[in-house]
Amino acid sequence: MAQSSTKKPSSTGASQSAAARTYPNGNPDLDYNPVGVRNTDSAVPLHRKKAVVHDYACDGAAPGNLAFRWIFGSNVAATNRDPRVQVVQYNEDSFILRQNVCAHWEAPFTYLLFGNKGALLIDSGATADAQHYPLRETVDAIITRWGQARGRSKVPLTVALTSGEDIAQNQGLVQFAGRPDTMIVPKPLEVMKRFYGLGSSWPGGTGKIDLGDRVIEVIPTPGTHKDGVSFYDPYCDFLFTGDLLFPGKINISNDGDFVASLERLKDFATRQPVKWIMGGHIEMMFVPGKYYRRFVNYKPYERVLEMEPALIDEALQYAREVQGKDMMLIRPDFALFNGVSPDQRTRVWPEGVPNITPPFHF
């Protein structure tokens, strides 16, 4: 007795050809995307009469991919041939950019997000010289390609900082001066407060940056810098925290503000889903509690960038422990420095943190 075929139409070349003849742009009933992936414009018609409008409303975090290794510099910076700006496309509307560690030892991250009405660049890196650090050229190229794919000739850009005081994140701002269709959030604290509508509520309340159906929330988070803010993206469920919370040496400038800001973030994360915390740098190694010294331009054993939201609770716990004390405190995913030099060292290894010697990389 002949068995009937149980293959789906999409599993044979003949059926695919038939589907292609019936559906010029592909059969929408076939399982091209994983279950739950509704927000993708991967297959939009090449010939359109109006701009593509993206649906940023979704159940859960929008899908994306960070499965890669960051470029990590060289023993001799002058011999490094990696891109000055590494670009990773997390998804179709979210990009992560990193300054080459040989261009600046802090190798800061910047983030470029798109909505239906414009784009947002969070932070601007540690170097003003566009030849040494071509941030604007890179951002312009991404915006041009994105606009072409979406049928948009003009994409207004907003440039915002997690801190105007943070030299490692504000130097590239000058590259965007005079750029058409560009709004630069003012750096002076009082002007920045008014820009976000926080003049009377700071450090309480939240501000908003509307990119067009993708509204980024602005949360005051002073503590490492008096003008510190964090940004929340409800599309990817990312919380961008700059220098406040990142996998590295966190230099606390005001421990009362630092604790209050972490409390504010903890409360915010109970009301809004947070998939990952995305900081401004990586300084920790992949082994718990070990970090790179300052001014090092070769970091082959870095920890991953993204941090679990549970680390807000851990950071808050230990921020309360160092409050009012001049001390450093090492945890597996970060180290707190309160009232001491960022080069401070300790011979007492903290309890509960595995003491693993990292490989020697020279």
Tab-separated table of N, CA, C and O in Angstrom, residues 3-12:
chain	number	residue	atom	x	y	z
A	3	GLN	N	2.251	4.831	0.697
A	3	GLN	CA	2.067	5.779	1.778
A	3	GLN	C	1.878	7.175	1.202
A	3	GLN	O	2.524	7.555	0.236
A	4	SER	N	0.999	7.939	1.823
A	4	SER	CA	0.789	9.321	1.370
A	4	SER	C	1.885	10.213	1.931
A	4	SER	O	2.395	9.991	3.014
A	5	SER	N	2.260	11.201	1.147
A	5	SER	CA	3.318	12.113	1.569
A	5	SER	C	2.822	13.020	2.686
A	5	SER	O	1.692	13.504	2.668
A	6	THR	N	3.683	13.223	3.689
A	6	THR	CA	3.330	14.113	4.806
A	6	THR	C	4.133	15.398	4.781
A	6	THR	O	4.123	16.171	5.713
A	7	LYS	N	4.873	15.601	3.680
A	7	LYS	CA	5.699	16.804	3.598
A	7	LYS	C	4.838	18.043	3.429
A	7	LYS	O	3.802	18.018	2.778
A	8	LYS	N	5.317	19.140	4.044
A	8	LYS	CA	4.656	20.427	3.833
A	8	LYS	C	4.958	20.927	2.426
A	8	LYS	O	5.977	20.589	1.847
A	9	PRO	N	4.090	21.751	1.875
A	9	PRO	CA	4.371	22.287	0.540
A	9	PRO	C	5.709	22.989	0.456
A	9	PRO	O	6.322	23.044	-0.600
A	10	SER	N	6.174	23.545	1.577
A	10	SER	CA	7.422	24.292	1.548
A	10	SER	C	8.643	23.405	1.569
A	10	SER	O	9.762	23.885	1.473
A	11	SER	N	8.476	22.059	1.696
A	11	SER	CA	9.621	21.170	1.855
A	11	SER	C	10.125	20.609	0.540
A	11	SER	O	11.092	19.867	0.516
A	12	THR	N	9.483	20.896	-0.570
A	12	THR	CA	9.927	20.396	-1.866
A	12	THR	C	10.129	21.546	-2.819
A	12	THR	O	9.428	22.560	-2.774
